[in-house]
PDB file of C-alpha atoms in Angstrom:
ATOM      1  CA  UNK A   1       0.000   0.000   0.000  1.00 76.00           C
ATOM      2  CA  UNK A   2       2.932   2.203   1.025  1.00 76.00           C
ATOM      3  CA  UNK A   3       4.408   1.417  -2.691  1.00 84.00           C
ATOM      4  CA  UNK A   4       1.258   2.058  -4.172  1.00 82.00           C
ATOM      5  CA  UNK A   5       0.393   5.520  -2.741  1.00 82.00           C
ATOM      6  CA  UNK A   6       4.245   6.339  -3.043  1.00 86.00           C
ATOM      7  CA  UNK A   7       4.150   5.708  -6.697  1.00 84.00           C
ATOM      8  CA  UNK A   8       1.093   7.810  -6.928  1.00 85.00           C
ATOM      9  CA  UNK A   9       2.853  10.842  -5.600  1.00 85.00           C
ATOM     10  CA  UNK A  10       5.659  10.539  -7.916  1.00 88.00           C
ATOM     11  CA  UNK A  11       2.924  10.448 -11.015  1.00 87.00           C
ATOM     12  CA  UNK A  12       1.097  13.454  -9.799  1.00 88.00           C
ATOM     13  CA  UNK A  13       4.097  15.608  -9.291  1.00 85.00           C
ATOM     14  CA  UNK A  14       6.318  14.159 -12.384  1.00 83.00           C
ATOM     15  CA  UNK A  15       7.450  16.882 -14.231  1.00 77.00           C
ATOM     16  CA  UNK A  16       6.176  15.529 -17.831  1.00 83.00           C
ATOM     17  CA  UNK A  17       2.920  14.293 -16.735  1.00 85.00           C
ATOM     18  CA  UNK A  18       1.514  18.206 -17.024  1.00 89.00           C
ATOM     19  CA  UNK A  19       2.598  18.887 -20.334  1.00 86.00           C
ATOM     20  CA  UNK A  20       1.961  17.747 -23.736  1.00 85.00           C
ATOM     21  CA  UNK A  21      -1.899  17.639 -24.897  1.00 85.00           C
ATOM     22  CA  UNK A  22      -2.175  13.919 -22.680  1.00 87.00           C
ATOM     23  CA  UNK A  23      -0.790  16.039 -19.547  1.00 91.00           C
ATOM     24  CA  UNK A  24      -2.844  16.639 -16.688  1.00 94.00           C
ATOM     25  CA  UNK A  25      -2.899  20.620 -17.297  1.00 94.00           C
ATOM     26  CA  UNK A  26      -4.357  20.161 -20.759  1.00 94.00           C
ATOM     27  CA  UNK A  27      -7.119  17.009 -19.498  1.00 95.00           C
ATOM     28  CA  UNK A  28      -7.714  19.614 -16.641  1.00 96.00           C
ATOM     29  CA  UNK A  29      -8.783  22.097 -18.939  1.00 96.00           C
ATOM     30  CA  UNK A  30     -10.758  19.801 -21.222  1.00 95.00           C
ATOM     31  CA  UNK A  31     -12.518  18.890 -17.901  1.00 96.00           C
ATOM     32  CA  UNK A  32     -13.140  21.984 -17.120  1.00 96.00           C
ATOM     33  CA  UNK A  33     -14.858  23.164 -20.477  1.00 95.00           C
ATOM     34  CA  UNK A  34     -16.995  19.997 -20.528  1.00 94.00           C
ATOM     35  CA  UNK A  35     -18.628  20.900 -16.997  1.00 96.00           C
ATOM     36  CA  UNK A  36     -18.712  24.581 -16.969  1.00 96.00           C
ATOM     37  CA  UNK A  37     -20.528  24.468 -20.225  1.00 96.00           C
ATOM     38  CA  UNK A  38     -22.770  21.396 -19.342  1.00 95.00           C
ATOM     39  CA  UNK A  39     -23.792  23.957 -15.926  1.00 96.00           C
ATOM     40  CA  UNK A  40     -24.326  26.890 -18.235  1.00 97.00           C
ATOM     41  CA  UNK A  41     -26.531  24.725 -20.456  1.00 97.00           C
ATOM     42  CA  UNK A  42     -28.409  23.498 -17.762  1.00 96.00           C
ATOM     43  CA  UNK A  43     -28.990  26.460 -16.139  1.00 97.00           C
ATOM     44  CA  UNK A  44     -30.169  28.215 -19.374  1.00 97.00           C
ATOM     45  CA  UNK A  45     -32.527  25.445 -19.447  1.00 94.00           C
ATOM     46  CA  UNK A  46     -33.360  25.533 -15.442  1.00 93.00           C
ATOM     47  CA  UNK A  47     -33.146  28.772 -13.825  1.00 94.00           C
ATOM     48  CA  UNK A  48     -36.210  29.895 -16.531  1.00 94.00           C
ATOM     49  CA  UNK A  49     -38.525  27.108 -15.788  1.00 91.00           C
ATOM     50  CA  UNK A  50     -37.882  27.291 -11.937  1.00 90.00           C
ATOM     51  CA  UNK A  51     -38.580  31.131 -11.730  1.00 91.00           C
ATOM     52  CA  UNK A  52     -41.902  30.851 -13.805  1.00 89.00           C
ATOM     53  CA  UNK A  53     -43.461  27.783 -11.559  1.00 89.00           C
ATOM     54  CA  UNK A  54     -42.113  29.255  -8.273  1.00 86.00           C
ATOM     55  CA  UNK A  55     -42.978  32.484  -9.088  1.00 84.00           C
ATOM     56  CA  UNK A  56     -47.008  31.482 -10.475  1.00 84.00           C
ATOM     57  CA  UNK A  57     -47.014  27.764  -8.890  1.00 78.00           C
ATOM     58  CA  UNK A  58     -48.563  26.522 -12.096  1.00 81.00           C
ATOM     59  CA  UNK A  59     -46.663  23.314 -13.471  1.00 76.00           C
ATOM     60  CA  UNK A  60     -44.578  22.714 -10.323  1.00 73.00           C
ATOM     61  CA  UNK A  61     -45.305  18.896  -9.737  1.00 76.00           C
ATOM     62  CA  UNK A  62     -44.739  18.409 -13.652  1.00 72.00           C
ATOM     63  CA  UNK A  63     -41.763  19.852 -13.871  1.00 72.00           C
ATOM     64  CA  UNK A  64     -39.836  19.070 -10.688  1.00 71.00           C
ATOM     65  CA  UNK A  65     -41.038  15.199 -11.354  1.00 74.00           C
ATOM     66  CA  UNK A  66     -39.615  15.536 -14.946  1.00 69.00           C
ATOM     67  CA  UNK A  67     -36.400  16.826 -13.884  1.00 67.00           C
ATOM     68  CA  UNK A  68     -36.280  13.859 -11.119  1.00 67.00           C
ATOM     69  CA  UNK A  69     -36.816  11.663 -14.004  1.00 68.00           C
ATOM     70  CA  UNK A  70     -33.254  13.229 -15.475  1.00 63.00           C
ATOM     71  CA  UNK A  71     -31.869  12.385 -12.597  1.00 63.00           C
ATOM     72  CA  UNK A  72     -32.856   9.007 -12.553  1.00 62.00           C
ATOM     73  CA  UNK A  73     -31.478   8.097 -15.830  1.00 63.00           C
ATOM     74  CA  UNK A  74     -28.789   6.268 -16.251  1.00 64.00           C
ATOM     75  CA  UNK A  75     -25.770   8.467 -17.136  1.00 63.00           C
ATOM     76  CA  UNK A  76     -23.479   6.297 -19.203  1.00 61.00           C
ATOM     77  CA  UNK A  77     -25.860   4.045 -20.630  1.00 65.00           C
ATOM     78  CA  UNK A  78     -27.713   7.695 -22.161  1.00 66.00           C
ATOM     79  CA  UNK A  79     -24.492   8.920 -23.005  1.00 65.00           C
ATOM     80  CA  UNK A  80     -23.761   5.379 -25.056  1.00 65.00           C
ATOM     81  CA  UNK A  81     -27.549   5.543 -26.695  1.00 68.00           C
ATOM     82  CA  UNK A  82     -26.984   9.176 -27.640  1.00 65.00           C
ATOM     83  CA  UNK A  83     -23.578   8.527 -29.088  1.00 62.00           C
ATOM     84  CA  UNK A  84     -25.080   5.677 -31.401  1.00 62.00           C
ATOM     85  CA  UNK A  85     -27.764   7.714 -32.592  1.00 62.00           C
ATOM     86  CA  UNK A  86     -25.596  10.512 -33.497  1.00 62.00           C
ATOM     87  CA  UNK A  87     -22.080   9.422 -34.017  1.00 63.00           C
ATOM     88  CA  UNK A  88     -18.549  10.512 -32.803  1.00 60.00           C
ATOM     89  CA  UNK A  89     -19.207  13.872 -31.056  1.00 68.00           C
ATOM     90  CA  UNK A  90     -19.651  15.325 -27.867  1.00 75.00           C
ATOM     91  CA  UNK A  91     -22.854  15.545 -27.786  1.00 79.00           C
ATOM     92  CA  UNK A  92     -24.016  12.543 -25.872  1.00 79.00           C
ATOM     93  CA  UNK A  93     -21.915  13.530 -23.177  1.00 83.00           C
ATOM     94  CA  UNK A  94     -23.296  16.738 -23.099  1.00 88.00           C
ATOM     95  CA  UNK A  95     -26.761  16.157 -23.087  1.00 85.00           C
ATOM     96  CA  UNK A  96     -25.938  13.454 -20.175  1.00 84.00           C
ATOM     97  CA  UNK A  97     -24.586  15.941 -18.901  1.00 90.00           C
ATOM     98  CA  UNK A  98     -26.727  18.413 -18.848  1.00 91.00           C
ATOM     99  CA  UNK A  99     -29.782  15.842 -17.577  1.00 86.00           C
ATOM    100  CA  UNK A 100     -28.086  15.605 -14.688  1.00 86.00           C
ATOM    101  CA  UNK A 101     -27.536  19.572 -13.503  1.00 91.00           C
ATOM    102  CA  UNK A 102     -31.192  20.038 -14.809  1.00 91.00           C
ATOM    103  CA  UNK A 103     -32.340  18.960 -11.379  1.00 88.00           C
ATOM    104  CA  UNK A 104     -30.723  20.468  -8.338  1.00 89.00           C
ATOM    105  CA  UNK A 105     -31.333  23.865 -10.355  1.00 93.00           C
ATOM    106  CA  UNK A 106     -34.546  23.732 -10.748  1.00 92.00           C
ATOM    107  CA  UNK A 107     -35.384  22.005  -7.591  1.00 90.00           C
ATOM    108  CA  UNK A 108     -33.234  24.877  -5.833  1.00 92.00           C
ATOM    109  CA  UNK A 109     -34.763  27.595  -7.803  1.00 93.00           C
ATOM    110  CA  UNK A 110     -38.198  26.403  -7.020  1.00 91.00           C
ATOM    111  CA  UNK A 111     -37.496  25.968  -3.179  1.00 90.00           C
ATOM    112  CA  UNK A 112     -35.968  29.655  -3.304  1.00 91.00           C
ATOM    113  CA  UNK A 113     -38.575  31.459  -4.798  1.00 91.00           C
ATOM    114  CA  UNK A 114     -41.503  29.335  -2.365  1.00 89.00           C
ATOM    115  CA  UNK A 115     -39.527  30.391   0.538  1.00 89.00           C
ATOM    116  CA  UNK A 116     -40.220  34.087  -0.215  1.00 88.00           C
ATOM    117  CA  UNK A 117     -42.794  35.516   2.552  1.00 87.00           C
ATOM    118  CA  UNK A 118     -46.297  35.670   0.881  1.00 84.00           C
ATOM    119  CA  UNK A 119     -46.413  39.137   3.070  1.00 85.00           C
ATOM    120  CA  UNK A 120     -43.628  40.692   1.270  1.00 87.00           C
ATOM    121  CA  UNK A 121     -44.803  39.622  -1.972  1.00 84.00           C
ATOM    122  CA  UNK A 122     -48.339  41.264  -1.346  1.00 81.00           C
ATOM    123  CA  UNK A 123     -46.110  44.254   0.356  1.00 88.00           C
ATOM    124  CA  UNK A 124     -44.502  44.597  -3.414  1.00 84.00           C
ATOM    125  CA  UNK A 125     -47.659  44.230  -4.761  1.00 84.00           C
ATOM    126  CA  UNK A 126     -49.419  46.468  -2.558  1.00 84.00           C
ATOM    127  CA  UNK A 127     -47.043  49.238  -3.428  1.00 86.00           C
ATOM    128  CA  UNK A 128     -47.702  49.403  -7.155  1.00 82.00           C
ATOM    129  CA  UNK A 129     -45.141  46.665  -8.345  1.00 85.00           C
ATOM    130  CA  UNK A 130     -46.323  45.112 -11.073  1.00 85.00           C
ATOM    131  CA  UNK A 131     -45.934  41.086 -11.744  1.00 79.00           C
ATOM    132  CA  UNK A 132     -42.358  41.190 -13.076  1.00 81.00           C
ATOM    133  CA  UNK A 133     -40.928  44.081 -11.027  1.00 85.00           C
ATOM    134  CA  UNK A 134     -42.044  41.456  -8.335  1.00 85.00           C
ATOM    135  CA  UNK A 135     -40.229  38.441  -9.687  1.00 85.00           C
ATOM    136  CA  UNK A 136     -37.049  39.990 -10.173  1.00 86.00           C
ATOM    137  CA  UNK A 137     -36.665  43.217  -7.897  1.00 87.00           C
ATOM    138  CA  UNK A 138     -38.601  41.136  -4.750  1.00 89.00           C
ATOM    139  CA  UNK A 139     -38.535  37.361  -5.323  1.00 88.00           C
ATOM    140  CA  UNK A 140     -35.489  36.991  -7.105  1.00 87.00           C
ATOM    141  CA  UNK A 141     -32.958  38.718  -4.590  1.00 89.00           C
ATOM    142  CA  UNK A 142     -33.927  36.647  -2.191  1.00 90.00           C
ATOM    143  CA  UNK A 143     -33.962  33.599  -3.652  1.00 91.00           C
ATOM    144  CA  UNK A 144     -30.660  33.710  -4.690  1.00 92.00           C
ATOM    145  CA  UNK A 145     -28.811  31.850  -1.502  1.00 91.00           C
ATOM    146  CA  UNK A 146     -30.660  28.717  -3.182  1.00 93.00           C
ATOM    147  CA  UNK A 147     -30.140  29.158  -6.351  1.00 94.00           C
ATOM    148  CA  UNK A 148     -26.844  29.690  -6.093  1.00 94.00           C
ATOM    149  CA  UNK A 149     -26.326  26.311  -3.811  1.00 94.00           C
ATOM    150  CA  UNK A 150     -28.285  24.697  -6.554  1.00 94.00           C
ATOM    151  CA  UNK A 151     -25.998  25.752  -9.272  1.00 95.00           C
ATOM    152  CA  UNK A 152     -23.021  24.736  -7.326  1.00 95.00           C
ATOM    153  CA  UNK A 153     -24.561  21.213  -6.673  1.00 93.00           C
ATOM    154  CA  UNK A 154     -25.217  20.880 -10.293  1.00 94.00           C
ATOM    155  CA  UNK A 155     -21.503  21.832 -11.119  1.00 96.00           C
ATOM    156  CA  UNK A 156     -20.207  19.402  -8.364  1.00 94.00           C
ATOM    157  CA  UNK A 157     -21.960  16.769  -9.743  1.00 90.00           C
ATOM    158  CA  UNK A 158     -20.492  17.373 -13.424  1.00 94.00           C
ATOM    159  CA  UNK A 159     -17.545  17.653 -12.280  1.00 95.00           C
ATOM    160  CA  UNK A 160     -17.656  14.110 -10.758  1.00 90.00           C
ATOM    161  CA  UNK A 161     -19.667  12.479 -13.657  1.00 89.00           C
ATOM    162  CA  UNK A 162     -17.437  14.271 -16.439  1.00 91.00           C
ATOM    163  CA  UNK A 163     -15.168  11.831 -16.327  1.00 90.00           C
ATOM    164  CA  UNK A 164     -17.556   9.555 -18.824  1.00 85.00           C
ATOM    165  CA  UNK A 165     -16.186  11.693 -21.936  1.00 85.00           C
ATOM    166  CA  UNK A 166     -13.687   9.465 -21.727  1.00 85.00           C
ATOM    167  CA  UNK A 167     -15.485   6.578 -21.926  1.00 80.00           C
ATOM    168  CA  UNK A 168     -16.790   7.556 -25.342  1.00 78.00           C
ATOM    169  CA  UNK A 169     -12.895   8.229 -26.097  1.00 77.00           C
ATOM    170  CA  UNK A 170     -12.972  12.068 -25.779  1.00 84.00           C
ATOM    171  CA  UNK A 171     -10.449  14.073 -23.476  1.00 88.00           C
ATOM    172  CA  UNK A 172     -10.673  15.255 -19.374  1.00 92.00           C
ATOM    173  CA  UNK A 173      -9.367  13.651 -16.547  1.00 94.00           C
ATOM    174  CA  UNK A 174     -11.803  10.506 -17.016  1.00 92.00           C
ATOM    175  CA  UNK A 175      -8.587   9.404 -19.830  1.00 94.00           C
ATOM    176  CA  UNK A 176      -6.549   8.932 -16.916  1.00 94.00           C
ATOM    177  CA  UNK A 177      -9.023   6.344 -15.157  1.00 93.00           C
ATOM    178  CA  UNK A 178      -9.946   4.474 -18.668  1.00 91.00           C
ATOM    179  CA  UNK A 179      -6.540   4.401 -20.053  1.00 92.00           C
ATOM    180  CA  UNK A 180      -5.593   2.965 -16.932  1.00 93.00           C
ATOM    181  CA  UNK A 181      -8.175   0.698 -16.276  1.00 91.00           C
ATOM    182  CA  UNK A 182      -7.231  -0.407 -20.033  1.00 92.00           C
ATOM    183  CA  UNK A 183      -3.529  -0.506 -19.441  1.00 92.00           C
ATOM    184  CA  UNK A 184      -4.603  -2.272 -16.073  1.00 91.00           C
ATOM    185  CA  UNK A 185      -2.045   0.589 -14.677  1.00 91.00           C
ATOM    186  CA  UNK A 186      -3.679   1.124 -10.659  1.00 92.00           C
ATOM    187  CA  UNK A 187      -1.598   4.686 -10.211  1.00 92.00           C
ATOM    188  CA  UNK A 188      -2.742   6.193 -13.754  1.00 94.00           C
ATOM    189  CA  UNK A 189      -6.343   4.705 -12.494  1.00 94.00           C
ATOM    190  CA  UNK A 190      -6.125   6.767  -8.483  1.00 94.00           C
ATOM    191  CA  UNK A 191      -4.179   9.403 -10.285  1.00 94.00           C
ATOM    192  CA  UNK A 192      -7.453  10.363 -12.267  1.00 94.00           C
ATOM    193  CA  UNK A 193      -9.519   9.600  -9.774  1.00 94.00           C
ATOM    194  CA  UNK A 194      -8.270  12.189  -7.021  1.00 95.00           C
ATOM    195  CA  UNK A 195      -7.455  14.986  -9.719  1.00 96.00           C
ATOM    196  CA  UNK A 196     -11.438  14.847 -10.059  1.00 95.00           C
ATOM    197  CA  UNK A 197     -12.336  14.601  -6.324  1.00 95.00           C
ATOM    198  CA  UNK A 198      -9.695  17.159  -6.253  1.00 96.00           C
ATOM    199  CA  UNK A 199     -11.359  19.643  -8.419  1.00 96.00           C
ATOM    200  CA  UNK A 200     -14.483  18.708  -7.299  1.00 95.00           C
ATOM    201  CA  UNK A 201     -13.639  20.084  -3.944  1.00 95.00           C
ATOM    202  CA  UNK A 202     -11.588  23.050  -4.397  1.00 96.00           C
ATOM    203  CA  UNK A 203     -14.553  23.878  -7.043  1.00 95.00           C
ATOM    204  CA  UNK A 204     -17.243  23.159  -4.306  1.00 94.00           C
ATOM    205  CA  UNK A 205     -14.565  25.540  -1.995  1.00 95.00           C
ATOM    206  CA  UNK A 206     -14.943  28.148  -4.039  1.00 94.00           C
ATOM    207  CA  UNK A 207     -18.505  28.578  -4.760  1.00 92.00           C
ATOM    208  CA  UNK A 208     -19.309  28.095  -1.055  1.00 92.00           C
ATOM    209  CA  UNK A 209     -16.701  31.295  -0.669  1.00 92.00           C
ATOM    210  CA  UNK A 210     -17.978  33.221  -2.915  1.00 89.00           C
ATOM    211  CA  UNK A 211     -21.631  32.606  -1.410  1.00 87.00           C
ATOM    212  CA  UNK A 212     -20.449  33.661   2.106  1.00 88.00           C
ATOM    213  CA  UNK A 213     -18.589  36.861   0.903  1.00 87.00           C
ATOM    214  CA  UNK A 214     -21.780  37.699  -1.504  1.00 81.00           C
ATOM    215  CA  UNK A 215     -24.456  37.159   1.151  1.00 79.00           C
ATOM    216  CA  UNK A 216     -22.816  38.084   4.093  1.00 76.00           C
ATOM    217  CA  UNK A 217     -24.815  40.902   5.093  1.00 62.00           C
ATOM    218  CA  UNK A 218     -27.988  39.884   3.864  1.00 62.00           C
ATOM    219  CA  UNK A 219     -30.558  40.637   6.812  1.00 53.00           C
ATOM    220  CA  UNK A 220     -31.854  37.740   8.438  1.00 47.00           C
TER     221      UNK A 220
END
């Protein structure tokens, strides 16, 4: 075990291993791109639909049951269908992809904009607001704490399910744990595997910073 985890340190920090378009600076990038534009996707897709049925509670149990149903699928096994139908591209991995952020952001969004006091609503209403100065001047603001922890679920979870562009033999750090699996090479296999948690984490980090700093004098 000693061996193994020794051996593991020496691939991570290896000079060569971050250069060159198979080092890990160049499948960290790739990895990168697929999930940040998967989450953007997704919350193009999202953010729109949770607004409307949080903000007029019309369609709620539809859509927060259809996005469950994303989540439910399997990932690779829609990636592997997709790529069949459509051939070599990235598009199966990015519609898998995408299926799978739909959720938390639009479950989050939802949750964000029914947690809104009815009272402060009918305050904004009661002052001449009309139904879309409401939604984004009242409801909006202070939805945002779950909104934003939805989108940062959704990019966590990319982030960790990425790795399957690989498995369709496209780039990130998922090349690391497939080549190695292939090559039946253990370090190249735990090498990919904690450069993901790895990112997944300092990602996850990040976000939650960058929700203290923003809300951090938001009245209770």
């Amino acid at each position: 075990m000693y061996e193994l985890f020794k051996n593991l340190g020496n691939w991570l920090v290896t000079g060569d291993r971050w250069s060159g378009t198979d080092g890990i600076a160049h499948r960290l990038a790739e990895h990168l791109q697929y999930s940040l534009l998967a989450t953007l996707v997704a919350a193009a897709i999202a953010l729109p639909v949770g607004l409307l049925i949080g903000h007029t509670g019309r369609g709620a149990f539809l859509a927060i049951n259809l996005s469950s149903f994303g989540r439910a699928l399997p990932t690779v096994g829609l990636v592997v269908l997709v790529f069949l139908a459509s051939g070599l591209s990235m598009w199966p991995v990015y519609i898998a992809l995408v299926a799978l952020a739909v959720p938390s952001i639009v479950t989050n969004t939802y949750a964000g904009m029914t947690a809104v006091d009815q009272d402060v609503k009918d305050a904004a209403r009661g002052q001449g607001m009309r139904a879309h100065q409401v939604l984004f001047q009242v409801e909006l603001p202070l939805a945002l704490p779950l909104i934003m922890t939805g989108l940062r679920l959704a990019l966590i979870q990319v982030v960790a399910t990425a790795t399957i562009a690989a498995y369709v033999s496209f780039g990130g750090l998922g090349r690391y744990v497939f080549d190695g699996l292939a090559q039946r090479d253990l370090v190249q296999v735990l090498g990919g595997a904690v450069l993901v948690a790895v990112l997944a984490v300092v990602l996850d980090l990040a976000l939650s910073a960058l929700q203290r700093v923003l809300f951090r004098h938001r009245p209770a």
